[in-house]
mmCIF file with all atom_site columns, C-alpha atoms and ligand atoms in Angstrom:
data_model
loop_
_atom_site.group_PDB
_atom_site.id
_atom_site.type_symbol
_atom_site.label_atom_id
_atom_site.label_alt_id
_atom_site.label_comp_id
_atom_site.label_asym_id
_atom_site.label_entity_id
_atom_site.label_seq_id
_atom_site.pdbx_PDB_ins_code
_atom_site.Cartn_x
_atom_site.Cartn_y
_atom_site.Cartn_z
_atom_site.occupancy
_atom_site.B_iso_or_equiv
_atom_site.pdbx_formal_charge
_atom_site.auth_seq_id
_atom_site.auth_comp_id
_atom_site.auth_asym_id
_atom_site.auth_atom_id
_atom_site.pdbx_PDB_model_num
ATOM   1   C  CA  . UNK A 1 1   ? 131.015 103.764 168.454 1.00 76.00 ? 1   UNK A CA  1
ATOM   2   C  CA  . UNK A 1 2   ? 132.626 100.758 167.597 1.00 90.00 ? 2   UNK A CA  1
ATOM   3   C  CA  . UNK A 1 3   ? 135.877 99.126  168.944 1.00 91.00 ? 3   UNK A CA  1
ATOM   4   C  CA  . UNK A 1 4   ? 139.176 99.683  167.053 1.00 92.00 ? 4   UNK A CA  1
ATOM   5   C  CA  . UNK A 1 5   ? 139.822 96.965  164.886 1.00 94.00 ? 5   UNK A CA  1
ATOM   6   C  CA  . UNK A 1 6   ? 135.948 96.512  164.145 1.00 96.00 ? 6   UNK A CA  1
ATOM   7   C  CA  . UNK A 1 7   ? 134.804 97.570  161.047 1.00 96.00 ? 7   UNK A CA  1
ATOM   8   C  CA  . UNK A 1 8   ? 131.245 97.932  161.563 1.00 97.00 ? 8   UNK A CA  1
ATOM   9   C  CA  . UNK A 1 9   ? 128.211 96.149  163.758 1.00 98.00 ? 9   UNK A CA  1
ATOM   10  C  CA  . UNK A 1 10  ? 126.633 93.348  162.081 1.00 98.00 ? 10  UNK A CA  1
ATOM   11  C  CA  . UNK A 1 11  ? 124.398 92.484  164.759 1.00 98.00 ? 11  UNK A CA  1
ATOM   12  C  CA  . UNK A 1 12  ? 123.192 94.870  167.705 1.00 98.00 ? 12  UNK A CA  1
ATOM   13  C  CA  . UNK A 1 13  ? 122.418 94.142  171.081 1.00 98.00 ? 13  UNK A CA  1
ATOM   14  C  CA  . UNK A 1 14  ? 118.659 94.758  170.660 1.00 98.00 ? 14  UNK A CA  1
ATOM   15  C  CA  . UNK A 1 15  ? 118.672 92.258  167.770 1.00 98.00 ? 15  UNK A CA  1
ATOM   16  C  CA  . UNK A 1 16  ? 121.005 90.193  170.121 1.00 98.00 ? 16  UNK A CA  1
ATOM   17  C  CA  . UNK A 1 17  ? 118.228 89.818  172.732 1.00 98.00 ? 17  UNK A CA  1
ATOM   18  C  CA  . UNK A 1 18  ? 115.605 89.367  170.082 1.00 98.00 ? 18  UNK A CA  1
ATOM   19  C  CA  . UNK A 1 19  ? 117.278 86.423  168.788 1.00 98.00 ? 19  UNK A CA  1
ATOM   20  C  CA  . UNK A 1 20  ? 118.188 84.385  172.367 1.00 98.00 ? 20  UNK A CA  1
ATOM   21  C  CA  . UNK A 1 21  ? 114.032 84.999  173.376 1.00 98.00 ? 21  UNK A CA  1
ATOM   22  C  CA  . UNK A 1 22  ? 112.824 83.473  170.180 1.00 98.00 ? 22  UNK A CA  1
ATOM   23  C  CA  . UNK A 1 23  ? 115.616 80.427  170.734 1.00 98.00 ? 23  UNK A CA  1
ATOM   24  C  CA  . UNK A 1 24  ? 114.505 80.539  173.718 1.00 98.00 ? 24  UNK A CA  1
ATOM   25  C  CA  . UNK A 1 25  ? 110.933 79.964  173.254 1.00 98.00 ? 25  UNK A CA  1
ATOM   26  C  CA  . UNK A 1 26  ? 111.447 77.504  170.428 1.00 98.00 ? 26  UNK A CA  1
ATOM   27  C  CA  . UNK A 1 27  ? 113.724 75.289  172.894 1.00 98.00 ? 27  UNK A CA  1
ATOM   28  C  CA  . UNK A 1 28  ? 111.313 75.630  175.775 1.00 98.00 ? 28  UNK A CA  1
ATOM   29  C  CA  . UNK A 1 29  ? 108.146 74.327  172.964 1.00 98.00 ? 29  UNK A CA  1
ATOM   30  C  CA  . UNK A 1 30  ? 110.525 71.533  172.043 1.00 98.00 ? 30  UNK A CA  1
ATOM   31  C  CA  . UNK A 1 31  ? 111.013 70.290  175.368 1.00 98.00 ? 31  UNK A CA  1
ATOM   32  C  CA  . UNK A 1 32  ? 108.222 71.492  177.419 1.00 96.00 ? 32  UNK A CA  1
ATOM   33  C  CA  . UNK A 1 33  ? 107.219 68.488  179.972 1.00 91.00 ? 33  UNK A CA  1
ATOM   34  C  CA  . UNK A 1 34  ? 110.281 66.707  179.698 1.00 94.00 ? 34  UNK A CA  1
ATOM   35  C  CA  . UNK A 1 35  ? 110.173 63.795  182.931 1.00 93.00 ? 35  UNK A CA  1
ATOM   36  C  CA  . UNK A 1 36  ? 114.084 64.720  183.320 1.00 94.00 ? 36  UNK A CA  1
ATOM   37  C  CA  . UNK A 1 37  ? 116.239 67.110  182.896 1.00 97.00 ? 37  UNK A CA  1
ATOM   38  C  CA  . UNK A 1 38  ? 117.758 68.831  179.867 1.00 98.00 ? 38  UNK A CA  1
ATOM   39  C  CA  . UNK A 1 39  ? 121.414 68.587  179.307 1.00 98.00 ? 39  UNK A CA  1
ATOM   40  C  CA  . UNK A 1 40  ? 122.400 71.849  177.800 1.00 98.00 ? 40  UNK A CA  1
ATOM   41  C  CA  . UNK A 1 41  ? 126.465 71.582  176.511 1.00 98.00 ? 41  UNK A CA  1
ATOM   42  C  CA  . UNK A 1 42  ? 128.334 74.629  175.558 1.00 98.00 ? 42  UNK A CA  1
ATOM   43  C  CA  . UNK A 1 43  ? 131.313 74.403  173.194 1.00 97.00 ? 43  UNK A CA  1
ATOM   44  C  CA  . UNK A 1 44  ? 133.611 76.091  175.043 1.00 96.00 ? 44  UNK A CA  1
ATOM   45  C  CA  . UNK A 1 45  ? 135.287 78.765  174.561 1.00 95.00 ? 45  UNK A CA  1
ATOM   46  C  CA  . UNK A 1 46  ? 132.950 80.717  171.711 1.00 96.00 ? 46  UNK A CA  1
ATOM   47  C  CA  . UNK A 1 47  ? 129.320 79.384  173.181 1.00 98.00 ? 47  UNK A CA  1
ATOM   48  C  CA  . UNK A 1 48  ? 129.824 80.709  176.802 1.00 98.00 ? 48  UNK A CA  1
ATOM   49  C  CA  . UNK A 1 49  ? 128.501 84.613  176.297 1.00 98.00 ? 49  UNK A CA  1
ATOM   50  C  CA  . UNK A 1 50  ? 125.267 82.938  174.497 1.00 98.00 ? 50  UNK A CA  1
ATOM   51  C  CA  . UNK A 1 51  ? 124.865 80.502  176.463 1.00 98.00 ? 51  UNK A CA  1
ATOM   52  C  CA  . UNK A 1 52  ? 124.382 82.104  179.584 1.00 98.00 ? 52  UNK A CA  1
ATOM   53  C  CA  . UNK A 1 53  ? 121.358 83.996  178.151 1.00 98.00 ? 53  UNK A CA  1
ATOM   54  C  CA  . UNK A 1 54  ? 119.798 81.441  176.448 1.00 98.00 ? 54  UNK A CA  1
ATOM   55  C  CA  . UNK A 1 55  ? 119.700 79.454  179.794 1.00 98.00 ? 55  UNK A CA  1
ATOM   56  C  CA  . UNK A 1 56  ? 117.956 82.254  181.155 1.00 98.00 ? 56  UNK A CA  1
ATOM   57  C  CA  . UNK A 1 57  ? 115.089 82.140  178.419 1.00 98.00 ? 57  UNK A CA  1
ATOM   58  C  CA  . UNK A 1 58  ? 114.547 78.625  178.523 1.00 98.00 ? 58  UNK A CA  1
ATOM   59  C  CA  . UNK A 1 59  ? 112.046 77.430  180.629 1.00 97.00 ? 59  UNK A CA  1
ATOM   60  C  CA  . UNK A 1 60  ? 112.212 73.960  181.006 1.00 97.00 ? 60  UNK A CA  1
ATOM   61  C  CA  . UNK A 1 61  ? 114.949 72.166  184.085 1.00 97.00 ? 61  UNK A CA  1
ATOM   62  C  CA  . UNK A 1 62  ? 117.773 71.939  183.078 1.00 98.00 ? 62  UNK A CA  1
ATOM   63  C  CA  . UNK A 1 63  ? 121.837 70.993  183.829 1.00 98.00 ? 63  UNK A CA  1
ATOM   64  C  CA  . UNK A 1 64  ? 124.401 72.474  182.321 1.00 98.00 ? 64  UNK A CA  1
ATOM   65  C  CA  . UNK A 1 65  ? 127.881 71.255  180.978 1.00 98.00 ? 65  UNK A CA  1
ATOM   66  C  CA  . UNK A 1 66  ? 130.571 72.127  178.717 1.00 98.00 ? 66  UNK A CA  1
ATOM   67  C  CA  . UNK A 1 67  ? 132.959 70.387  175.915 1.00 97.00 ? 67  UNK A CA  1
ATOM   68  C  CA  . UNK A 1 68  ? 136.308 71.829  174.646 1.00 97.00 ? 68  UNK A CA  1
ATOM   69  C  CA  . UNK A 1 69  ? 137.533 70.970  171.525 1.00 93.00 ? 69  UNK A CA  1
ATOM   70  C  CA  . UNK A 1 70  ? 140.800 71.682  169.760 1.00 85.00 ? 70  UNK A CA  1
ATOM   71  C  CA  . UNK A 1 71  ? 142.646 71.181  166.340 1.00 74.00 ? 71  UNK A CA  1
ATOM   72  C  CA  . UNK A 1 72  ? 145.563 68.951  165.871 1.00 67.00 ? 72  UNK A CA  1
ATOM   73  C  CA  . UNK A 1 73  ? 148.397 70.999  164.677 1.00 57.00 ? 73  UNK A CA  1
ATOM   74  C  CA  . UNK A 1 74  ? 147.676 74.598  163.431 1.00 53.00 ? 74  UNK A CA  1
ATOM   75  C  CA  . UNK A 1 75  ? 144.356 76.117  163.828 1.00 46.00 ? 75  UNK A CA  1
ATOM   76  C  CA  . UNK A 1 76  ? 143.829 77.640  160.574 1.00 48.00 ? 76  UNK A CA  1
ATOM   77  C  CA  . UNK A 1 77  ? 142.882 74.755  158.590 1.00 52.00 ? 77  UNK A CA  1
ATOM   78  C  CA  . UNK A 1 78  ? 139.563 73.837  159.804 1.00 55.00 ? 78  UNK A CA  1
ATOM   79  C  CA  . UNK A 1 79  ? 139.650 70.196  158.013 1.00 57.00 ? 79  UNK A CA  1
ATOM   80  C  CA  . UNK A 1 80  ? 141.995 68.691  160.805 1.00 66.00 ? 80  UNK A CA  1
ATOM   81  C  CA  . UNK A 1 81  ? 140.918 66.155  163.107 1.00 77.00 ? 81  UNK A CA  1
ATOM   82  C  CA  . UNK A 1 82  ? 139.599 67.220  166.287 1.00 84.00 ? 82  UNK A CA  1
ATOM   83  C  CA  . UNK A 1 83  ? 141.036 66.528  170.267 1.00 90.00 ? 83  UNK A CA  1
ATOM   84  C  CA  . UNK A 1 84  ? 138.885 66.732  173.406 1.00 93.00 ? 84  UNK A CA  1
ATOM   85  C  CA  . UNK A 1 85  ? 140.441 69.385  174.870 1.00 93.00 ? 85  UNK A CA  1
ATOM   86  C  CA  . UNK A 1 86  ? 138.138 69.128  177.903 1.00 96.00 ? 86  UNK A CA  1
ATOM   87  C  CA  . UNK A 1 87  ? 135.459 66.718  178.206 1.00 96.00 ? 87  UNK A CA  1
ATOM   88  C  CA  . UNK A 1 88  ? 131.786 66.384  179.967 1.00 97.00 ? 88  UNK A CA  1
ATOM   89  C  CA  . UNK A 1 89  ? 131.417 65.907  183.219 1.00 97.00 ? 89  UNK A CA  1
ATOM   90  C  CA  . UNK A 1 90  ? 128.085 64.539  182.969 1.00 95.00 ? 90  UNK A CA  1
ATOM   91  C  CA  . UNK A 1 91  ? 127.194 61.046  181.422 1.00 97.00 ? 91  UNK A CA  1
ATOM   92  C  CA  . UNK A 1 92  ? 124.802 61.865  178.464 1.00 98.00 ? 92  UNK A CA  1
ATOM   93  C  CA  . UNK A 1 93  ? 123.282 58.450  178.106 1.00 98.00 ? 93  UNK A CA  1
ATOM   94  C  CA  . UNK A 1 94  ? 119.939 58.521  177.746 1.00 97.00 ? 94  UNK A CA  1
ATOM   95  C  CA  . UNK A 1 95  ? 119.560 62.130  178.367 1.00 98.00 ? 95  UNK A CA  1
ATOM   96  C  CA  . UNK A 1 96  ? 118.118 64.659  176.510 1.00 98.00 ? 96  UNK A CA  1
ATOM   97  C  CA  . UNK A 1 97  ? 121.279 66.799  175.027 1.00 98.00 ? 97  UNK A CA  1
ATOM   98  C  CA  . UNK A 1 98  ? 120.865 70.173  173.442 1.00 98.00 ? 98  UNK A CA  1
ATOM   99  C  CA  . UNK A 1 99  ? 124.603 71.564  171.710 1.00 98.00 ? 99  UNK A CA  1
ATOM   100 C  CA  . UNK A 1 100 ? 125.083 74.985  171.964 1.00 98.00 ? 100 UNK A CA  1
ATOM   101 C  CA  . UNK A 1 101 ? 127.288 76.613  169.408 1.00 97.00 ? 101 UNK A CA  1
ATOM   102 C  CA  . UNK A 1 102 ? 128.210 80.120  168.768 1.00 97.00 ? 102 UNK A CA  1
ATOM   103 C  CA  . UNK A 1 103 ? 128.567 79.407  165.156 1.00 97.00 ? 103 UNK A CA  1
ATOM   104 C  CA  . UNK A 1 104 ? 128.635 77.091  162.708 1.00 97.00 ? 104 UNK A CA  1
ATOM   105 C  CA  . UNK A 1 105 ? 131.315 78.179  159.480 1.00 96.00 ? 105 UNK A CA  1
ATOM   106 C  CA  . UNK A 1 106 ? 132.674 75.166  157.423 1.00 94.00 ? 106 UNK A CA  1
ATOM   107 C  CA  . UNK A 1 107 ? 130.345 72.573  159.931 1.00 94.00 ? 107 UNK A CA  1
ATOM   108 C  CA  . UNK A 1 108 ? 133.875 70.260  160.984 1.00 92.00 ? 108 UNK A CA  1
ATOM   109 C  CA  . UNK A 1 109 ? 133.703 71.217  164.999 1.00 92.00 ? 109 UNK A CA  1
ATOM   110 C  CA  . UNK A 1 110 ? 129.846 70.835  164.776 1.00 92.00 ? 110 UNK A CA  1
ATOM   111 C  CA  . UNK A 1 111 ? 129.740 67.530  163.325 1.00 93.00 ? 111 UNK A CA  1
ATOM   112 C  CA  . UNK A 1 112 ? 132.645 66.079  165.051 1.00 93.00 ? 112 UNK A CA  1
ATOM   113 C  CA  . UNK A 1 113 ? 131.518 66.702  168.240 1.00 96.00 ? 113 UNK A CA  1
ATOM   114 C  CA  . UNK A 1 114 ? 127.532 65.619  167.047 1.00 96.00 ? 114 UNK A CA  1
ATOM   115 C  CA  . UNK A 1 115 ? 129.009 62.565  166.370 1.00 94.00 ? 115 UNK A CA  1
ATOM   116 C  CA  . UNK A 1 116 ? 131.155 62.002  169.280 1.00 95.00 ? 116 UNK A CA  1
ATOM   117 C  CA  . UNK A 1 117 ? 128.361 62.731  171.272 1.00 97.00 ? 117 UNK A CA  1
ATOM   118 C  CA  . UNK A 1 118 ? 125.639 60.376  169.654 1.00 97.00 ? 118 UNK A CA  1
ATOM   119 C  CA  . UNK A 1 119 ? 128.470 57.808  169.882 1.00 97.00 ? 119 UNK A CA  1
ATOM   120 C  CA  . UNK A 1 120 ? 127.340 57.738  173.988 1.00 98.00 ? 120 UNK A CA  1
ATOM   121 C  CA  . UNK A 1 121 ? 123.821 57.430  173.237 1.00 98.00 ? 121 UNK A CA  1
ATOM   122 C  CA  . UNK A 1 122 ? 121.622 60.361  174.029 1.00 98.00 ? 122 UNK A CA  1
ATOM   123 C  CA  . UNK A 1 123 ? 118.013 59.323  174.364 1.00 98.00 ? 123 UNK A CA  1
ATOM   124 C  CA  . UNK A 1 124 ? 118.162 62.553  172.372 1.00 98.00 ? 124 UNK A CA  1
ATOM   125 C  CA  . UNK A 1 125 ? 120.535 65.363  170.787 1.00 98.00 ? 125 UNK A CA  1
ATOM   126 C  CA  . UNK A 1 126 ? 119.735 68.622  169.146 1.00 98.00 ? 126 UNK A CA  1
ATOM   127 C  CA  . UNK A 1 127 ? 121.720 71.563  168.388 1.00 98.00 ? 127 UNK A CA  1
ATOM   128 C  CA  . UNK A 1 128 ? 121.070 75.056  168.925 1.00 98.00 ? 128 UNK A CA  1
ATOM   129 C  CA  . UNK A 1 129 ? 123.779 77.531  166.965 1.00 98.00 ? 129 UNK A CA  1
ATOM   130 C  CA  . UNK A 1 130 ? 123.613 81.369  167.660 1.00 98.00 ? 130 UNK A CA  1
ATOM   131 C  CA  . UNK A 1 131 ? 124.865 82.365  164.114 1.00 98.00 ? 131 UNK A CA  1
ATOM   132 C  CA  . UNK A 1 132 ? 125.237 80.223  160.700 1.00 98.00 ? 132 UNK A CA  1
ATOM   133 C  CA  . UNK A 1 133 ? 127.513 81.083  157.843 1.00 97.00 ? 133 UNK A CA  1
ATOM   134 C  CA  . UNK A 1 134 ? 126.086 78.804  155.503 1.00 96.00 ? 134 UNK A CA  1
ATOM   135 C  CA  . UNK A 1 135 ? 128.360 80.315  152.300 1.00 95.00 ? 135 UNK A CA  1
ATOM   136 C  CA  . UNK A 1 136 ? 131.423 78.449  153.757 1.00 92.00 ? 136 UNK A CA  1
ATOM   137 C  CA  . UNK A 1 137 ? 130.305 75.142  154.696 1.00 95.00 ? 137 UNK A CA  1
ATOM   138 C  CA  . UNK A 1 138 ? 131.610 71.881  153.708 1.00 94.00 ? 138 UNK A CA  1
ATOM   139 C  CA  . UNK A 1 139 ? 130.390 69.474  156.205 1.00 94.00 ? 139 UNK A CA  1
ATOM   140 C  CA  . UNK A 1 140 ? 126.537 69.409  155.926 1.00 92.00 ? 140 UNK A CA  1
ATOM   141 C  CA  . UNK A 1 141 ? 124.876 69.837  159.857 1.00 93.00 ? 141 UNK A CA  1
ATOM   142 C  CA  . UNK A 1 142 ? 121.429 70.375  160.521 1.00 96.00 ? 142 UNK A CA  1
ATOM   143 C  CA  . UNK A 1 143 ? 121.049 73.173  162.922 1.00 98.00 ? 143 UNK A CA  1
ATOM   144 C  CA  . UNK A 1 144 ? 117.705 72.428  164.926 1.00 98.00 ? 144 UNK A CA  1
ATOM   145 C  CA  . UNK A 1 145 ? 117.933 75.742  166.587 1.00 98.00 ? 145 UNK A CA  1
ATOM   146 C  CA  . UNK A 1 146 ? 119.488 78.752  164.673 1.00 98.00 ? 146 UNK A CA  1
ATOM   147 C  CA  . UNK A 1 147 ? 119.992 82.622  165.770 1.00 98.00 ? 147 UNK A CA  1
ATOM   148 C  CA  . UNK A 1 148 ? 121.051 84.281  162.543 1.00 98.00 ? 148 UNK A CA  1
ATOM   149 C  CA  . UNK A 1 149 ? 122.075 83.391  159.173 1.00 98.00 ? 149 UNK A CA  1
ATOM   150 C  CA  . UNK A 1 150 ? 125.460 85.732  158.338 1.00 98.00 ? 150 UNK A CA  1
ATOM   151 C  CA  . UNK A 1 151 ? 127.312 86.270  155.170 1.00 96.00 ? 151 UNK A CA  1
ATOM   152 C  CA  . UNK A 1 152 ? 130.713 85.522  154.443 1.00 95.00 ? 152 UNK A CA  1
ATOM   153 C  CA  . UNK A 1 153 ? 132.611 87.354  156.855 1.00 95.00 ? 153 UNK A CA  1
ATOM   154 C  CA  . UNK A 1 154 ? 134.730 87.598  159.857 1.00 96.00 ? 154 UNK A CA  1
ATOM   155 C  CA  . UNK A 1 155 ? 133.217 88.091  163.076 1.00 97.00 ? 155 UNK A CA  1
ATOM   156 C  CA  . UNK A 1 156 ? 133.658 89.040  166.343 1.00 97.00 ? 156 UNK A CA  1
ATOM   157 C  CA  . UNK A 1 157 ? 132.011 90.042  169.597 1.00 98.00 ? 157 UNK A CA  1
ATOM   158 C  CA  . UNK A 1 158 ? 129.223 88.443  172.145 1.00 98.00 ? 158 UNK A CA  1
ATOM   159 C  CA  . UNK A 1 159 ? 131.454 85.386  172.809 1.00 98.00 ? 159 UNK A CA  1
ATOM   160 C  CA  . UNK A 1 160 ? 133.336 85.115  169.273 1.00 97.00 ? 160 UNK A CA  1
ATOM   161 C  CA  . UNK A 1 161 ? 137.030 85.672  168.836 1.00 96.00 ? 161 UNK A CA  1
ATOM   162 C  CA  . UNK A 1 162 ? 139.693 86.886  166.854 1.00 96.00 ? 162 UNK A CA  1
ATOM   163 C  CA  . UNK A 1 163 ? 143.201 85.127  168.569 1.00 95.00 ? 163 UNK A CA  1
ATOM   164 C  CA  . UNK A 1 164 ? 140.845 85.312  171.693 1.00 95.00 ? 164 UNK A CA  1
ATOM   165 C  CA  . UNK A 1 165 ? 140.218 88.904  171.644 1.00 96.00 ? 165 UNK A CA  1
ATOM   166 C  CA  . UNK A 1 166 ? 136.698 90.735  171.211 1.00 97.00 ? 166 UNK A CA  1
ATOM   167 C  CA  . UNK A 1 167 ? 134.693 88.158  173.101 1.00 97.00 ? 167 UNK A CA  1
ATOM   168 C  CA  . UNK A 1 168 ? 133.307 91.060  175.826 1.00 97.00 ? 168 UNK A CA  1
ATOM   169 C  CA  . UNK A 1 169 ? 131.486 92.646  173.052 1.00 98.00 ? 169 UNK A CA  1
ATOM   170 C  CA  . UNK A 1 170 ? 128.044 92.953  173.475 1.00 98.00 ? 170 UNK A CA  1
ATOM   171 C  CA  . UNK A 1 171 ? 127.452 93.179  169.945 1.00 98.00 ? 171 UNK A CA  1
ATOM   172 C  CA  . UNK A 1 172 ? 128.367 90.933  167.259 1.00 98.00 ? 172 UNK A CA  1
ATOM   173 C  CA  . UNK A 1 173 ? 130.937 93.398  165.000 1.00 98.00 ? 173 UNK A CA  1
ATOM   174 C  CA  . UNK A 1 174 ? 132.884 92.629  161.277 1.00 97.00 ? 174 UNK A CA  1
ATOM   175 C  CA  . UNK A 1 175 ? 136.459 92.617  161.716 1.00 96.00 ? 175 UNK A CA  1
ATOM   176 C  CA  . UNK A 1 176 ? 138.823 94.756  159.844 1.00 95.00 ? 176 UNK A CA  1
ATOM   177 C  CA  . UNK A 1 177 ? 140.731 93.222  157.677 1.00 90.00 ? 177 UNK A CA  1
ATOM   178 C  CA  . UNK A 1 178 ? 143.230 95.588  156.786 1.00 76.00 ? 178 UNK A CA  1
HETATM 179 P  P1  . IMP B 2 .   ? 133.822 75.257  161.721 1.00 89.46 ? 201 IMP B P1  1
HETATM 180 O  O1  . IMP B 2 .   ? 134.444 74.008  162.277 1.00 89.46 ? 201 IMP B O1  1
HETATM 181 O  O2  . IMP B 2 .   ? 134.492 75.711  160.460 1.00 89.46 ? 201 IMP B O2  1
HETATM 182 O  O3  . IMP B 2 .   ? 132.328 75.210  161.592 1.00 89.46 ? 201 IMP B O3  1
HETATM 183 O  O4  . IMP B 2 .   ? 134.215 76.415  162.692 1.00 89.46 ? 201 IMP B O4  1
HETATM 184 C  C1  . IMP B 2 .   ? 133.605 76.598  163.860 1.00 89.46 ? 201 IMP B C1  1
HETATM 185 C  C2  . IMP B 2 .   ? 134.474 77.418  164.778 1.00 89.46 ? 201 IMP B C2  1
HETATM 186 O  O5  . IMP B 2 .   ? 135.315 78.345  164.091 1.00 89.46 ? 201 IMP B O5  1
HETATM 187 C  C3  . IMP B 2 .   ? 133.570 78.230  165.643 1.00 89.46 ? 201 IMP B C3  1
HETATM 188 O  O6  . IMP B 2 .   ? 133.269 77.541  166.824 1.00 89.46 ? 201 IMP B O6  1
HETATM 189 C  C4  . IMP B 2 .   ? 134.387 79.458  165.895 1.00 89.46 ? 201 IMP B C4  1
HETATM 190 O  O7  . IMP B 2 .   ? 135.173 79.260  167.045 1.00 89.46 ? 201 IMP B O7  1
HETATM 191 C  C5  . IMP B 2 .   ? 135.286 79.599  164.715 1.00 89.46 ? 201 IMP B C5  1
HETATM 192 N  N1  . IMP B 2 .   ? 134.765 80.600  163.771 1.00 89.46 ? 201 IMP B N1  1
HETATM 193 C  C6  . IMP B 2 .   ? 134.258 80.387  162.546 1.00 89.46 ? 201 IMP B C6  1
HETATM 194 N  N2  . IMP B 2 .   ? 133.891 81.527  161.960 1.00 89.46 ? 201 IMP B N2  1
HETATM 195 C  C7  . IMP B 2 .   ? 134.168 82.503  162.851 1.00 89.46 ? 201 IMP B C7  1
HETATM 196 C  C8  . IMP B 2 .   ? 133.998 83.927  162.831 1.00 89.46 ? 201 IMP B C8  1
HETATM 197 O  O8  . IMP B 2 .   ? 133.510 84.565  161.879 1.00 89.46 ? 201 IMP B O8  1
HETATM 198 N  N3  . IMP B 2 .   ? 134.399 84.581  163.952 1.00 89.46 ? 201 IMP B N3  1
HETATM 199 C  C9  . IMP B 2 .   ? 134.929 83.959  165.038 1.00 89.46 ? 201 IMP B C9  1
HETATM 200 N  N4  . IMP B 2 .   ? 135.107 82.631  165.104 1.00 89.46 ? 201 IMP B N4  1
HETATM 201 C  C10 . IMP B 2 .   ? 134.729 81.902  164.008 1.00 89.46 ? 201 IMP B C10 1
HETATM 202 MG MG1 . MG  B 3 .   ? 134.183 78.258  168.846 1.00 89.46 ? 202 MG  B MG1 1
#
């Protein structure tokens, strides 16, 4: 059963859960023995729902923090500059940074925000993004972490929005487009 104005599940909790354990795992080899601790930044709003598990799967001490970004003007166009809606609380200078995203479509947020960030001078900075359109993507970003590779379409669910709704599904769903 699938909410109205879903189309169909893409991605199901099970394979959900799969997913954040093997990010998990990968983040916790990556940084295993760090002398300080991680600085794990959600890109608010989209990352919250995923990040909160992958915390809980990652085994190495860590802080948390969150960034909140927004486009000038109207939202559709995703090739307009970028404001700090909402910025760190935390200085990231010579920390280890990991960027949690919930996905990465055309790569503008991503690699705005990558950059803003290396502009304070991480000792560090990786990114971790739960899902990856690759099809759409004009500005190239390396995803050191990635959940699933998608196809083109439009989706919702476990964090993801359409004009905010659908982020309390616990499944990642294909919105209808009729
Ligand atoms: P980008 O700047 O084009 O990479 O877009 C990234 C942002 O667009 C993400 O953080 C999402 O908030 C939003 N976005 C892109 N594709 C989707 C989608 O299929 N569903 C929901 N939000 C999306
Ligand atoms: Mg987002």
């Amino acid at each position: 059963m699938v909410e109205a104005g879903i189309d169909r599940v893409l991605i199901a909790e099970d394979e959900i859960a799969r997913t954040v354990r093997r990010l998990g795992r990968e983040i916790t080899a990556c940084y295993a023995g760090i002398d300080r601790e991680l600085v794990v930044v959600g890109l608010l709003r989209g990352a919250f729902v995923f990040m909160a598990d992958l915390i809980r799967v990652i085994r190495v001490p860590l802080v948390v923090d969150f960034i909140s970004v927004s486009t000038y003007g109207d939202g559709t166009v995703s090739s307009g500059a970028l404001k700090v809606a909402m910025d760190l609380e935390q200085t990231i200078e010579d920390r280890d940074v990991l960027l949690v995203e919930d996905i990465v479509d055309t790569g503008h947020t991503f690699s705005h925000v990558i950059r803003m960030l290396q502009s304070r001078r991480p000792r560090s900075l990786k990114v971790c993004a739960f899902l990856d359109k690759p099809s759409r993507r004009t500005c190239p970003v390396a995803i050191d972490f990635c959940g699933i590779t998608i196809p083109d379409a439009f989706v919702c669910g476990y964090g993801l929005d359409f004009a905010q709704r659908y982020r309390n599904l616990p499944y990642v769903g294909v919105l209808k487009t009729d």
